[in-house]
Amino acid sequence: MPIISIANLSKTYATGFSALSGVDLAIERGEIFALLGPNGAGKSTLINIVCGIVTPSSGTVTVDGHDIAGNYRAARRAIGLVPQELTTDAFETVWNTVSFSRGLFGLKADPGHIERTLRALSLWDKRDNRLMTLSGGMKRRVLIAKALSHEPRVLFLDEPTAGVDVELRQDMWRLVRDLRGQGVTVILTTHYIEEAEEMADRIGVIRSGRIILVEEKAALMRKLGRKRLTLHLQTPLDALPDDLAGFDLDLAAGGQELVYTYDTKAERTGITGLLTGLSAAGIRFNDLHTEQSSLEDIFVGLVREEARAAE
């Protein structure tokens, strides 16, 4: 049974703006799920509805078997949320603010759990510091500690590494993997596509309030990924020979490179025929290399394709 089940979820604001429309989504226990989409696609609205911050116009959501409307206390108890904004009490200490967050869920004090959480986030030596003295990256660590203070089974990370340095980003990646190892389900939104490519088990793409794709990351890369073969020519070309018109070729680097794009799932790549055609045309090359499409390439292609279909 999925830990989060979303059915026919919609949200229309009083202004008439439709932020979500007929969203269906199931998130499995213990997975890392990356929700990708351009600005204004509905990512934060979807998260805020699941977390009980925004009221949906229609549809149902259950978290760990609890309906977010009918049994909202149990549903919210299962969730930890790390928002985009750094909202903290500047005059409070790290220890007190994280301990206070645990108490908000009606849980008794557990100094041992708070200590373990702070140590995992490299905050232990900052436990007595007031939040106003921390850097932006450290404040974001505090937000994660607050979200984990009540030992949730689901953790939402809304743009968790926005504006943080590379070292902190990598620390957060390690933390997310550790949480998954402990059985926590992690849902993240991000503009850093490499985060999803690095960590996610499954990818969801949302645009204009609709889920346009949900796929296992590995399967998505195999299904939609393409490869490029780049040949570095001995003599630059001004134009492509007519005999090679049947290949998906482009000239680059002022005619010094010939780029061939092909489908990775095709039975035949066409490379043998291309090389034969080049030889027949007297085109020689010094070197060649291949590269696989990244998740970012796939994401941009999907969004553009959906935009064209909507026109």
GROMACS .gro file of C-alpha atoms in nm:
model
  311
    1MET     CA    1   0.000   0.000   0.000
    2PRO     CA    2   0.142   0.342  -0.096
    3ILE     CA    3   0.231   0.568   0.195
    4ILE     CA    4   0.075   0.865   0.010
    5SER     CA    5  -0.229   0.826  -0.216
    6ILE     CA    6  -0.363   1.127  -0.406
    7ALA     CA    7  -0.680   1.098  -0.615
    8ASN     CA    8  -0.840   1.357  -0.845
    9LEU     CA    9  -0.689   1.644  -0.648
   10SER     CA   10  -0.768   1.997  -0.763
   11LYS     CA   11  -0.715   2.345  -0.626
   12THR     CA   12  -0.877   2.660  -0.764
   13TYR     CA   13  -0.826   2.987  -0.578
   14ALA     CA   14  -1.088   3.258  -0.529
   15THR     CA   15  -0.929   3.454  -0.814
   16GLY     CA   16  -1.019   3.171  -1.050
   17PHE     CA   17  -0.659   3.054  -1.088
   18SER     CA   18  -0.637   2.675  -1.115
   19ALA     CA   19  -0.316   2.563  -0.941
   20LEU     CA   20  -0.391   2.188  -0.959
   21SER     CA   21  -0.625   1.994  -1.182
   22GLY     CA   22  -0.713   1.626  -1.142
   23VAL     CA   23  -0.384   1.512  -0.989
   24ASP     CA   24  -0.349   1.137  -0.927
   25LEU     CA   25  -0.031   1.017  -0.761
   26ALA     CA   26   0.086   0.727  -0.544
   27ILE     CA   27   0.415   0.741  -0.355
   28GLU     CA   28   0.559   0.416  -0.226
   29ARG     CA   29   0.698   0.354   0.120
   30GLY     CA   30   1.069   0.406   0.160
   31GLU     CA   31   1.134   0.561  -0.180
   32ILE     CA   32   1.292   0.891  -0.278
   33PHE     CA   33   1.050   1.065  -0.512
   34ALA     CA   34   1.156   1.376  -0.702
   35LEU     CA   35   0.882   1.613  -0.820
   36LEU     CA   36   1.008   1.830  -1.104
   37GLY     CA   37   0.840   2.117  -1.282
   38PRO     CA   38   0.893   2.476  -1.394
   39ASN     CA   39   0.807   2.772  -1.171
   40GLY     CA   40   0.434   2.795  -1.111
   41ALA     CA   41   0.372   2.433  -1.211
   42GLY     CA   42   0.197   2.349  -0.882
   43LYS     CA   43   0.473   2.172  -0.689
   44SER     CA   44   0.447   2.376  -0.369
   45THR     CA   45   0.067   2.381  -0.382
   46LEU     CA   46   0.062   2.002  -0.400
   47ILE     CA   47   0.300   1.970  -0.106
   48ASN     CA   48   0.110   2.227   0.101
   49ILE     CA   49  -0.217   2.041   0.048
   50VAL     CA   50  -0.068   1.708   0.157
   51CYS     CA   51   0.084   1.879   0.463
   52GLY     CA   52  -0.247   2.042   0.560
   53ILE     CA   53  -0.139   2.400   0.491
   54VAL     CA   54  -0.368   2.456   0.191
   55THR     CA   55  -0.726   2.328   0.158
   56PRO     CA   56  -0.799   2.146  -0.169
   57SER     CA   57  -1.102   2.230  -0.382
   58SER     CA   58  -1.171   1.863  -0.451
   59GLY     CA   59  -1.012   1.521  -0.434
   60THR     CA   60  -0.872   1.301  -0.158
   61VAL     CA   61  -0.531   1.252   0.002
   62THR     CA   62  -0.428   0.983   0.249
   63VAL     CA   63  -0.095   0.971   0.433
   64ASP     CA   64   0.008   0.643   0.595
   65GLY     CA   65  -0.357   0.534   0.573
   66HIS     CA   66  -0.496   0.855   0.729
   67ASP     CA   67  -0.721   1.093   0.537
   68ILE     CA   68  -0.576   1.445   0.562
   69ALA     CA   69  -0.922   1.591   0.622
   70GLY     CA   70  -1.096   1.326   0.829
   71ASN     CA   71  -0.797   1.230   1.044
   72TYR     CA   72  -0.571   1.530   1.004
   73ARG     CA   73  -0.384   1.493   1.334
   74ALA     CA   74  -0.257   1.143   1.254
   75ALA     CA   75  -0.180   1.244   0.893
   76ARG     CA   76   0.023   1.547   0.998
   77ARG     CA   77   0.199   1.349   1.269
   78ALA     CA   78   0.340   1.125   0.994
   79ILE     CA   79   0.484   1.418   0.796
   80GLY     CA   80   0.792   1.635   0.828
   81LEU     CA   81   0.818   1.943   0.606
   82VAL     CA   82   1.124   2.147   0.517
   83PRO     CA   83   0.987   2.459   0.344
   84GLN     CA   84   1.167   2.684   0.097
   85GLU     CA   85   1.161   2.984   0.328
   86LEU     CA   86   1.400   3.014   0.621
   87THR     CA   87   1.136   3.082   0.887
   88THR     CA   88   1.294   3.060   1.231
   89ASP     CA   89   1.287   3.252   1.560
   90ALA     CA   90   1.611   3.450   1.537
   91PHE     CA   91   1.645   3.481   1.917
   92GLU     CA   92   1.598   3.111   1.996
   93THR     CA   93   1.874   2.855   2.031
   94VAL     CA   94   1.913   2.558   1.798
   95TRP     CA   95   1.841   2.308   2.077
   96ASN     CA   96   1.529   2.485   2.199
   97THR     CA   97   1.372   2.543   1.858
   98VAL     CA   98   1.416   2.179   1.753
   99SER     CA   99   1.288   2.050   2.089
  100PHE     CA  100   0.990   2.286   2.067
  101SER     CA  101   0.898   2.149   1.724
  102ARG     CA  102   0.881   1.799   1.870
  103GLY     CA  103   0.650   1.919   2.144
  104LEU     CA  104   0.408   2.067   1.889
  105PHE     CA  105   0.313   1.710   1.795
  106GLY     CA  106   0.231   1.619   2.153
  107LEU     CA  107   0.538   1.402   2.197
  108LYS     CA  108   0.727   1.384   2.522
  109ALA     CA  109   1.079   1.520   2.538
  110ASP     CA  110   1.348   1.293   2.397
  111PRO     CA  111   1.691   1.456   2.437
  112GLY     CA  112   1.859   1.150   2.290
  113HIS     CA  113   1.669   1.178   1.962
  114ILE     CA  114   1.730   1.552   1.942
  115GLU     CA  115   2.102   1.496   1.999
  116ARG     CA  116   2.122   1.227   1.731
  117THR     CA  117   1.940   1.451   1.484
  118LEU     CA  118   2.167   1.749   1.552
  119ARG     CA  119   2.478   1.535   1.524
  120ALA     CA  120   2.360   1.390   1.191
  121LEU     CA  121   2.320   1.743   1.058
  122SER     CA  122   2.654   1.870   1.197
  123LEU     CA  123   2.465   2.100   1.435
  124TRP     CA  124   2.569   1.951   1.767
  125ASP     CA  125   2.838   2.211   1.833
  126LYS     CA  126   2.582   2.481   1.743
  127ARG     CA  127   2.313   2.357   1.983
  128ASP     CA  128   2.344   2.658   2.216
  129ASN     CA  129   2.383   2.915   1.937
  130ARG     CA  130   2.103   3.158   1.870
  131LEU     CA  131   1.964   3.123   1.520
  132MET     CA  132   2.053   3.479   1.428
  133THR     CA  133   2.422   3.388   1.451
  134LEU     CA  134   2.402   3.104   1.196
  135SER     CA  135   2.479   3.117   0.826
  136GLY     CA  136   2.205   3.055   0.571
  137GLY     CA  137   2.325   2.698   0.516
  138MET     CA  138   2.323   2.623   0.890
  139LYS     CA  139   1.972   2.768   0.922
  140ARG     CA  140   1.856   2.531   0.651
  141ARG     CA  141   2.007   2.242   0.848
  142VAL     CA  142   1.805   2.362   1.149
  143LEU     CA  143   1.487   2.351   0.939
  144ILE     CA  144   1.562   1.989   0.852
  145ALA     CA  145   1.627   1.909   1.220
  146LYS     CA  146   1.291   2.067   1.313
  147ALA     CA  147   1.117   1.858   1.047
  148LEU     CA  148   1.278   1.539   1.183
  149SER     CA  149   1.222   1.621   1.551
  150HIS     CA  150   0.900   1.418   1.577
  151GLU     CA  151   1.036   1.116   1.382
  152PRO     CA  152   0.809   1.141   1.076
  153ARG     CA  153   0.761   0.858   0.830
  154VAL     CA  154   0.737   1.101   0.536
  155LEU     CA  155   0.972   1.393   0.476
  156PHE     CA  156   0.898   1.670   0.225
  157LEU     CA  157   1.196   1.874   0.108
  158ASP     CA  158   1.077   2.178  -0.088
  159GLU     CA  159   1.382   2.315  -0.273
  160PRO     CA  160   1.610   2.198   0.013
  161THR     CA  161   1.939   2.314  -0.136
  162ALA     CA  162   1.834   2.645  -0.290
  163GLY     CA  163   2.108   2.898  -0.225
  164VAL     CA  164   2.342   2.663  -0.038
  165ASP     CA  165   2.698   2.574  -0.127
  166VAL     CA  166   2.814   2.251  -0.292
  167GLU     CA  167   2.945   2.098   0.032
  168LEU     CA  168   2.614   2.143   0.212
  169ARG     CA  169   2.426   2.009  -0.088
  170GLN     CA  170   2.634   1.692  -0.082
  171ASP     CA  171   2.582   1.660   0.296
  172MET     CA  172   2.207   1.678   0.239
  173TRP     CA  173   2.225   1.413  -0.028
  174ARG     CA  174   2.400   1.182   0.219
  175LEU     CA  175   2.139   1.260   0.485
  176VAL     CA  176   1.852   1.180   0.247
  177ARG     CA  177   2.006   0.843   0.162
  178ASP     CA  178   2.052   0.766   0.532
  179LEU     CA  179   1.687   0.852   0.599
  180ARG     CA  180   1.572   0.621   0.323
  181GLY     CA  181   1.785   0.351   0.480
  182GLN     CA  182   1.587   0.404   0.801
  183GLY     CA  183   1.258   0.357   0.614
  184VAL     CA  184   1.165   0.724   0.574
  185THR     CA  185   0.990   0.819   0.250
  186VAL     CA  186   1.142   1.135   0.100
  187ILE     CA  187   0.968   1.363  -0.150
  188LEU     CA  188   1.173   1.648  -0.285
  189THR     CA  189   1.117   1.931  -0.527
  190THR     CA  190   1.421   2.086  -0.684
  191HIS     CA  191   1.546   2.306  -0.965
  192TYR     CA  192   1.881   2.128  -0.949
  193ILE     CA  193   1.811   1.843  -1.187
  194GLU     CA  194   2.133   1.670  -1.084
  195GLU     CA  195   1.980   1.620  -0.738
  196ALA     CA  196   1.699   1.414  -0.885
  197GLU     CA  197   1.940   1.231  -1.112
  198GLU     CA  198   2.170   1.157  -0.818
  199MET     CA  199   1.916   1.051  -0.557
  200ALA     CA  200   1.566   0.975  -0.680
  201ASP     CA  201   1.416   0.631  -0.726
  202ARG     CA  202   1.126   0.773  -0.925
  203ILE     CA  203   1.063   1.099  -1.108
  204GLY     CA  204   0.735   1.288  -1.141
  205VAL     CA  205   0.696   1.585  -1.376
  206ILE     CA  206   0.423   1.842  -1.318
  207ARG     CA  207   0.323   2.125  -1.549
  208SER     CA  208   0.032   2.369  -1.530
  209GLY     CA  209  -0.112   2.182  -1.234
  210ARG     CA  210  -0.115   1.841  -1.403
  211ILE     CA  211   0.111   1.539  -1.360
  212ILE     CA  212   0.243   1.465  -1.708
  213LEU     CA  213   0.474   1.177  -1.621
  214VAL     CA  214   0.568   0.943  -1.336
  215GLU     CA  215   0.844   0.694  -1.407
  216GLU     CA  216   1.126   0.506  -1.241
  217LYS     CA  217   1.440   0.709  -1.299
  218ALA     CA  218   1.636   0.427  -1.461
  219ALA     CA  219   1.347   0.336  -1.691
  220LEU     CA  220   1.295   0.701  -1.783
  221MET     CA  221   1.660   0.741  -1.876
  222ARG     CA  222   1.643   0.428  -2.090
  223LYS     CA  223   1.312   0.514  -2.253
  224LEU     CA  224   1.362   0.882  -2.330
  225GLY     CA  225   1.738   0.916  -2.320
  226ARG     CA  226   1.925   0.972  -2.645
  227LYS     CA  227   2.291   0.953  -2.728
  228ARG     CA  228   2.508   1.186  -2.927
  229LEU     CA  229   2.810   1.075  -3.127
  230THR     CA  230   3.048   1.364  -3.194
  231LEU     CA  231   3.314   1.327  -3.462
  232HIS     CA  232   3.603   1.575  -3.476
  233LEU     CA  233   3.669   1.623  -3.845
  234GLN     CA  234   4.011   1.653  -4.008
  235THR     CA  235   3.875   1.914  -4.251
  236PRO     CA  236   3.584   2.147  -4.161
  237LEU     CA  237   3.261   2.116  -4.364
  238ASP     CA  238   3.053   2.406  -4.494
  239ALA     CA  239   2.743   2.188  -4.536
  240LEU     CA  240   2.627   1.830  -4.492
  241PRO     CA  241   2.659   1.605  -4.799
  242ASP     CA  242   2.329   1.505  -4.958
  243ASP     CA  243   2.427   1.138  -4.929
  244LEU     CA  244   2.405   1.168  -4.547
  245ALA     CA  245   2.060   1.331  -4.543
  246GLY     CA  246   1.903   1.018  -4.392
  247PHE     CA  247   2.094   1.060  -4.065
  248ASP     CA  248   2.011   1.299  -3.780
  249LEU     CA  249   2.326   1.507  -3.825
  250ASP     CA  250   2.430   1.858  -3.725
  251LEU     CA  251   2.743   2.057  -3.785
  252ALA     CA  252   2.901   2.224  -3.482
  253ALA     CA  253   3.214   2.418  -3.384
  254GLY     CA  254   3.227   2.603  -3.716
  255GLY     CA  255   3.198   2.286  -3.919
  256GLN     CA  256   3.479   2.110  -3.735
  257GLU     CA  257   3.245   1.870  -3.555
  258LEU     CA  258   2.976   1.641  -3.686
  259VAL     CA  259   2.711   1.546  -3.428
  260TYR     CA  260   2.493   1.239  -3.476
  261THR     CA  261   2.194   1.191  -3.243
  262TYR     CA  262   2.037   0.848  -3.212
  263ASP     CA  263   1.783   0.661  -3.000
  264THR     CA  264   1.934   0.438  -2.732
  265LYS     CA  265   1.640   0.197  -2.742
  266ALA     CA  266   1.648   0.146  -3.118
  267GLU     CA  267   1.740  -0.199  -3.243
  268ARG     CA  268   2.006  -0.048  -3.467
  269THR     CA  269   2.189   0.274  -3.393
  270GLY     CA  270   2.283   0.345  -3.755
  271ILE     CA  271   2.642   0.420  -3.658
  272THR     CA  272   2.785   0.155  -3.892
  273GLY     CA  273   2.594   0.299  -4.187
  274LEU     CA  274   2.699   0.652  -4.093
  275LEU     CA  275   3.068   0.560  -4.080
  276THR     CA  276   3.036   0.383  -4.414
  277GLY     CA  277   2.870   0.690  -4.563
  278LEU     CA  278   3.139   0.920  -4.428
  279SER     CA  279   3.409   0.703  -4.576
  280ALA     CA  280   3.235   0.699  -4.915
  281ALA     CA  281   3.205   1.078  -4.905
  282GLY     CA  282   3.574   1.114  -4.826
  283ILE     CA  283   3.509   1.269  -4.485
  284ARG     CA  284   3.780   1.183  -4.233
  285PHE     CA  285   3.785   1.239  -3.859
  286ASN     CA  286   4.056   1.249  -3.593
  287ASP     CA  287   3.854   1.151  -3.286
  288LEU     CA  288   3.504   1.070  -3.167
  289HIS     CA  289   3.314   1.044  -2.841
  290THR     CA  290   2.960   0.968  -2.724
  291GLU     CA  291   2.748   1.120  -2.449
  292GLN     CA  292   2.415   1.017  -2.297
  293SER     CA  293   2.125   1.258  -2.252
  294SER     CA  294   2.099   1.381  -1.894
  295LEU     CA  295   1.782   1.394  -1.689
  296GLU     CA  296   1.784   1.770  -1.746
  297ASP     CA  297   1.772   1.716  -2.122
  298ILE     CA  298   1.480   1.477  -2.080
  299PHE     CA  299   1.295   1.713  -1.843
  300VAL     CA  300   1.331   2.013  -2.074
  301GLY     CA  301   1.215   1.805  -2.369
  302LEU     CA  302   0.908   1.680  -2.182
  303VAL     CA  303   0.804   2.027  -2.071
  304ARG     CA  304   0.848   2.171  -2.421
  305GLU     CA  305   0.654   1.884  -2.576
  306GLU     CA  306   0.369   1.931  -2.328
  307ALA     CA  307   0.366   2.307  -2.394
  308ARG     CA  308   0.339   2.249  -2.769
  309ALA     CA  309   0.057   1.999  -2.717
  310ALA     CA  310  -0.134   2.251  -2.505
  311GLU     CA  311  -0.117   2.525  -2.771
   0.00000   0.00000   0.00000
